[in-house]
Amino acid sequence: MRHLPKTVSAAVAVAAGVLTVTAVSTGAAGAATPAPTGLFAPSDLVLTVGQGDDAATATVQRAVTLSCAPKATGTHPASRAACAELFAVEARFDKLVDQAPKVACTKEWNPVVVSAAGVWQGKHVAWTTTFGNPCSMKAALADGALLNF
């Protein structure tokens, strides 16, 4: 009879251990696999305008965020129009810069860098361009919403 209490207590301990391991592993599996948040690929960008020769060393003067999926949001002042432009050019930012603007600017060298970095429809994007001065930047970006903020 002395072996019965040890056997019962051992069985209870094993059962409790199995239940604990099952509960922990179920919770861990649920935590390791995040549930999908939607059907849209992420499209989140940070757009900046800075003073300097290149984006890596420029002093940022303005920056905005833009998210285009599932709807246009962010700190960009014209997020809907900006997202519409991105969709129209398939996020090829160079297509939003007028290569032959109709405005005459001085030739002073006061460089302005415009950049975009983030994710567009699930793919990493990084783009930057340098204008000779603020006048040439405004002339080249005159009609667009995305890079005018």
JSON list of C-alpha atoms in Angstrom, two decimals, residues 8-125:
[
{"chain": "A", "resi": 8, "resn": "VAL", "atom": "CA", "xyz": [-0.74, 8.34, -7.73]},
{"chain": "A", "resi": 9, "resn": "SER", "atom": "CA", "xyz": [1.29, 11.44, -6.90]},
{"chain": "A", "resi": 10, "resn": "ALA", "atom": "CA", "xyz": [3.73, 10.65, -9.71]},
{"chain": "A", "resi": 11, "resn": "ALA", "atom": "CA", "xyz": [0.84, 10.26, -12.18]},
{"chain": "A", "resi": 12, "resn": "VAL", "atom": "CA", "xyz": [-0.65, 13.57, -11.02]},
{"chain": "A", "resi": 13, "resn": "ALA", "atom": "CA", "xyz": [2.73, 15.28, -11.42]},
{"chain": "A", "resi": 14, "resn": "VAL", "atom": "CA", "xyz": [3.18, 13.88, -14.95]},
{"chain": "A", "resi": 15, "resn": "ALA", "atom": "CA", "xyz": [-0.36, 14.92, -15.95]},
{"chain": "A", "resi": 16, "resn": "ALA", "atom": "CA", "xyz": [0.18, 18.41, -14.57]},
{"chain": "A", "resi": 17, "resn": "GLY", "atom": "CA", "xyz": [3.46, 18.67, -16.47]},
{"chain": "A", "resi": 18, "resn": "VAL", "atom": "CA", "xyz": [1.83, 17.58, -19.73]},
{"chain": "A", "resi": 19, "resn": "LEU", "atom": "CA", "xyz": [-0.95, 20.13, -19.28]},
{"chain": "A", "resi": 20, "resn": "THR", "atom": "CA", "xyz": [1.56, 22.88, -18.50]},
{"chain": "A", "resi": 21, "resn": "VAL", "atom": "CA", "xyz": [3.76, 22.04, -21.51]},
{"chain": "A", "resi": 22, "resn": "THR", "atom": "CA", "xyz": [0.70, 21.90, -23.78]},
{"chain": "A", "resi": 23, "resn": "ALA", "atom": "CA", "xyz": [-0.57, 25.25, -22.56]},
{"chain": "A", "resi": 24, "resn": "VAL", "atom": "CA", "xyz": [2.85, 26.89, -22.89]},
{"chain": "A", "resi": 25, "resn": "SER", "atom": "CA", "xyz": [3.57, 25.45, -26.35]},
{"chain": "A", "resi": 26, "resn": "THR", "atom": "CA", "xyz": [0.11, 26.43, -27.62]},
{"chain": "A", "resi": 27, "resn": "GLY", "atom": "CA", "xyz": [0.58, 29.98, -26.36]},
{"chain": "A", "resi": 28, "resn": "ALA", "atom": "CA", "xyz": [4.07, 30.20, -27.80]},
{"chain": "A", "resi": 29, "resn": "ALA", "atom": "CA", "xyz": [2.94, 28.94, -31.19]},
{"chain": "A", "resi": 30, "resn": "GLY", "atom": "CA", "xyz": [0.14, 31.47, -31.24]},
{"chain": "A", "resi": 31, "resn": "ALA", "atom": "CA", "xyz": [2.50, 34.30, -30.28]},
{"chain": "A", "resi": 32, "resn": "ALA", "atom": "CA", "xyz": [5.19, 33.34, -32.81]},
{"chain": "A", "resi": 33, "resn": "THR", "atom": "CA", "xyz": [2.81, 33.49, -35.77]},
{"chain": "A", "resi": 34, "resn": "PRO", "atom": "CA", "xyz": [1.19, 36.92, -36.01]},
{"chain": "A", "resi": 35, "resn": "ALA", "atom": "CA", "xyz": [-2.23, 37.08, -37.55]},
{"chain": "A", "resi": 36, "resn": "PRO", "atom": "CA", "xyz": [-2.42, 38.91, -40.89]},
{"chain": "A", "resi": 37, "resn": "THR", "atom": "CA", "xyz": [-3.62, 42.49, -40.48]},
{"chain": "A", "resi": 38, "resn": "GLY", "atom": "CA", "xyz": [-5.11, 42.82, -43.95]},
{"chain": "A", "resi": 39, "resn": "LEU", "atom": "CA", "xyz": [-5.00, 41.88, -47.57]},
{"chain": "A", "resi": 40, "resn": "PHE", "atom": "CA", "xyz": [-2.84, 44.84, -48.63]},
{"chain": "A", "resi": 41, "resn": "ALA", "atom": "CA", "xyz": [0.92, 44.80, -49.04]},
{"chain": "A", "resi": 42, "resn": "PRO", "atom": "CA", "xyz": [2.51, 47.50, -46.89]},
{"chain": "A", "resi": 43, "resn": "SER", "atom": "CA", "xyz": [3.10, 50.87, -48.55]},
{"chain": "A", "resi": 44, "resn": "ASP", "atom": "CA", "xyz": [4.70, 53.21, -46.02]},
{"chain": "A", "resi": 45, "resn": "LEU", "atom": "CA", "xyz": [7.16, 55.93, -46.98]},
{"chain": "A", "resi": 46, "resn": "VAL", "atom": "CA", "xyz": [9.12, 58.71, -45.36]},
{"chain": "A", "resi": 47, "resn": "LEU", "atom": "CA", "xyz": [9.69, 61.68, -47.68]},
{"chain": "A", "resi": 48, "resn": "THR", "atom": "CA", "xyz": [12.31, 64.31, -46.84]},
{"chain": "A", "resi": 49, "resn": "VAL", "atom": "CA", "xyz": [13.65, 67.60, -48.16]},
{"chain": "A", "resi": 50, "resn": "GLY", "atom": "CA", "xyz": [17.08, 68.61, -46.95]},
{"chain": "A", "resi": 51, "resn": "GLN", "atom": "CA", "xyz": [19.82, 71.15, -47.51]},
{"chain": "A", "resi": 52, "resn": "GLY", "atom": "CA", "xyz": [23.05, 69.61, -48.80]},
{"chain": "A", "resi": 53, "resn": "ASP", "atom": "CA", "xyz": [24.77, 67.67, -51.55]},
{"chain": "A", "resi": 54, "resn": "ASP", "atom": "CA", "xyz": [23.38, 64.21, -50.77]},
{"chain": "A", "resi": 55, "resn": "ALA", "atom": "CA", "xyz": [20.76, 62.55, -48.59]},
{"chain": "A", "resi": 56, "resn": "ALA", "atom": "CA", "xyz": [23.30, 60.98, -46.22]},
{"chain": "A", "resi": 57, "resn": "THR", "atom": "CA", "xyz": [24.77, 64.31, -45.13]},
{"chain": "A", "resi": 58, "resn": "ALA", "atom": "CA", "xyz": [21.94, 66.78, -45.83]},
{"chain": "A", "resi": 59, "resn": "THR", "atom": "CA", "xyz": [20.30, 68.75, -43.03]},
{"chain": "A", "resi": 60, "resn": "VAL", "atom": "CA", "xyz": [16.65, 67.70, -43.10]},
{"chain": "A", "resi": 61, "resn": "GLN", "atom": "CA", "xyz": [14.35, 70.70, -43.39]},
{"chain": "A", "resi": 62, "resn": "ARG", "atom": "CA", "xyz": [11.03, 68.90, -43.81]},
{"chain": "A", "resi": 63, "resn": "ALA", "atom": "CA", "xyz": [9.85, 65.32, -43.52]},
{"chain": "A", "resi": 64, "resn": "VAL", "atom": "CA", "xyz": [6.46, 63.64, -43.89]},
{"chain": "A", "resi": 65, "resn": "THR", "atom": "CA", "xyz": [5.09, 60.13, -43.72]},
{"chain": "A", "resi": 66, "resn": "LEU", "atom": "CA", "xyz": [2.80, 58.56, -46.30]},
{"chain": "A", "resi": 67, "resn": "SER", "atom": "CA", "xyz": [0.91, 55.28, -46.20]},
{"chain": "A", "resi": 68, "resn": "CYS", "atom": "CA", "xyz": [-1.16, 54.26, -49.21]},
{"chain": "A", "resi": 69, "resn": "ALA", "atom": "CA", "xyz": [-2.68, 50.92, -48.19]},
{"chain": "A", "resi": 70, "resn": "PRO", "atom": "CA", "xyz": [-5.45, 50.26, -47.44]},
{"chain": "A", "resi": 71, "resn": "LYS", "atom": "CA", "xyz": [-6.14, 54.01, -47.63]},
{"chain": "A", "resi": 72, "resn": "ALA", "atom": "CA", "xyz": [-4.10, 57.20, -47.93]},
{"chain": "A", "resi": 73, "resn": "THR", "atom": "CA", "xyz": [-2.89, 58.39, -44.52]},
{"chain": "A", "resi": 74, "resn": "GLY", "atom": "CA", "xyz": [0.12, 59.97, -42.90]},
{"chain": "A", "resi": 75, "resn": "THR", "atom": "CA", "xyz": [1.43, 63.45, -42.23]},
{"chain": "A", "resi": 76, "resn": "HIS", "atom": "CA", "xyz": [1.67, 64.33, -45.94]},
{"chain": "A", "resi": 77, "resn": "PRO", "atom": "CA", "xyz": [-0.62, 67.35, -46.53]},
{"chain": "A", "resi": 78, "resn": "ALA", "atom": "CA", "xyz": [-2.11, 65.84, -49.71]},
{"chain": "A", "resi": 79, "resn": "SER", "atom": "CA", "xyz": [-1.92, 62.11, -48.98]},
{"chain": "A", "resi": 80, "resn": "ARG", "atom": "CA", "xyz": [-4.68, 61.05, -51.41]},
{"chain": "A", "resi": 81, "resn": "ALA", "atom": "CA", "xyz": [-3.20, 62.94, -54.35]},
{"chain": "A", "resi": 82, "resn": "ALA", "atom": "CA", "xyz": [0.31, 61.75, -53.43]},
{"chain": "A", "resi": 83, "resn": "CYS", "atom": "CA", "xyz": [-0.79, 58.10, -53.35]},
{"chain": "A", "resi": 84, "resn": "ALA", "atom": "CA", "xyz": [-2.64, 58.53, -56.65]},
{"chain": "A", "resi": 85, "resn": "GLU", "atom": "CA", "xyz": [0.59, 59.84, -58.23]},
{"chain": "A", "resi": 86, "resn": "LEU", "atom": "CA", "xyz": [2.59, 56.92, -56.86]},
{"chain": "A", "resi": 87, "resn": "PHE", "atom": "CA", "xyz": [0.12, 54.41, -58.23]},
{"chain": "A", "resi": 88, "resn": "ALA", "atom": "CA", "xyz": [0.07, 56.18, -61.63]},
{"chain": "A", "resi": 89, "resn": "VAL", "atom": "CA", "xyz": [3.87, 56.00, -62.03]},
{"chain": "A", "resi": 90, "resn": "GLU", "atom": "CA", "xyz": [4.22, 52.64, -60.25]},
{"chain": "A", "resi": 91, "resn": "ALA", "atom": "CA", "xyz": [6.49, 54.28, -57.63]},
{"chain": "A", "resi": 92, "resn": "ARG", "atom": "CA", "xyz": [9.08, 55.35, -60.23]},
{"chain": "A", "resi": 93, "resn": "PHE", "atom": "CA", "xyz": [9.86, 58.64, -58.52]},
{"chain": "A", "resi": 94, "resn": "ASP", "atom": "CA", "xyz": [11.97, 59.98, -61.42]},
{"chain": "A", "resi": 95, "resn": "LYS", "atom": "CA", "xyz": [8.82, 60.20, -63.51]},
{"chain": "A", "resi": 96, "resn": "LEU", "atom": "CA", "xyz": [7.51, 62.85, -61.08]},
{"chain": "A", "resi": 97, "resn": "VAL", "atom": "CA", "xyz": [10.43, 65.19, -61.75]},
{"chain": "A", "resi": 98, "resn": "ASP", "atom": "CA", "xyz": [10.14, 67.47, -64.80]},
{"chain": "A", "resi": 99, "resn": "GLN", "atom": "CA", "xyz": [13.46, 67.19, -66.63]},
{"chain": "A", "resi": 100, "resn": "ALA", "atom": "CA", "xyz": [12.82, 70.38, -68.65]},
{"chain": "A", "resi": 101, "resn": "PRO", "atom": "CA", "xyz": [10.96, 72.81, -66.39]},
{"chain": "A", "resi": 102, "resn": "LYS", "atom": "CA", "xyz": [9.52, 75.97, -67.97]},
{"chain": "A", "resi": 103, "resn": "VAL", "atom": "CA", "xyz": [10.82, 78.27, -65.20]},
{"chain": "A", "resi": 104, "resn": "ALA", "atom": "CA", "xyz": [14.14, 80.09, -65.42]},
{"chain": "A", "resi": 105, "resn": "CYS", "atom": "CA", "xyz": [16.25, 79.84, -62.25]},
{"chain": "A", "resi": 106, "resn": "THR", "atom": "CA", "xyz": [19.62, 81.27, -61.31]},
{"chain": "A", "resi": 107, "resn": "LYS", "atom": "CA", "xyz": [22.61, 78.97, -61.49]},
{"chain": "A", "resi": 108, "resn": "GLU", "atom": "CA", "xyz": [23.66, 79.42, -57.86]},
{"chain": "A", "resi": 109, "resn": "TRP", "atom": "CA", "xyz": [24.77, 76.23, -56.10]},
{"chain": "A", "resi": 110, "resn": "ASN", "atom": "CA", "xyz": [22.59, 75.87, -53.01]},
{"chain": "A", "resi": 111, "resn": "PRO", "atom": "CA", "xyz": [21.78, 72.14, -53.21]},
{"chain": "A", "resi": 112, "resn": "VAL", "atom": "CA", "xyz": [18.48, 70.67, -52.05]},
{"chain": "A", "resi": 113, "resn": "VAL", "atom": "CA", "xyz": [18.03, 66.92, -51.67]},
{"chain": "A", "resi": 114, "resn": "VAL", "atom": "CA", "xyz": [14.64, 65.21, -51.93]},
{"chain": "A", "resi": 115, "resn": "SER", "atom": "CA", "xyz": [14.38, 61.57, -50.87]},
{"chain": "A", "resi": 116, "resn": "ALA", "atom": "CA", "xyz": [11.88, 58.79, -50.38]},
{"chain": "A", "resi": 117, "resn": "ALA", "atom": "CA", "xyz": [12.52, 55.66, -48.35]},
{"chain": "A", "resi": 118, "resn": "GLY", "atom": "CA", "xyz": [10.36, 52.83, -47.08]},
{"chain": "A", "resi": 119, "resn": "VAL", "atom": "CA", "xyz": [8.16, 50.12, -48.51]},
{"chain": "A", "resi": 120, "resn": "TRP", "atom": "CA", "xyz": [5.98, 50.32, -51.59]},
{"chain": "A", "resi": 121, "resn": "GLN", "atom": "CA", "xyz": [3.55, 47.43, -52.16]},
{"chain": "A", "resi": 122, "resn": "GLY", "atom": "CA", "xyz": [5.69, 45.14, -50.04]},
{"chain": "A", "resi": 123, "resn": "LYS", "atom": "CA", "xyz": [9.04, 46.03, -51.66]},
{"chain": "A", "resi": 124, "resn": "HIS", "atom": "CA", "xyz": [11.79, 48.20, -50.20]},
{"chain": "A", "resi": 125, "resn": "VAL", "atom": "CA", "xyz": [12.30, 51.49, -52.04]}
]
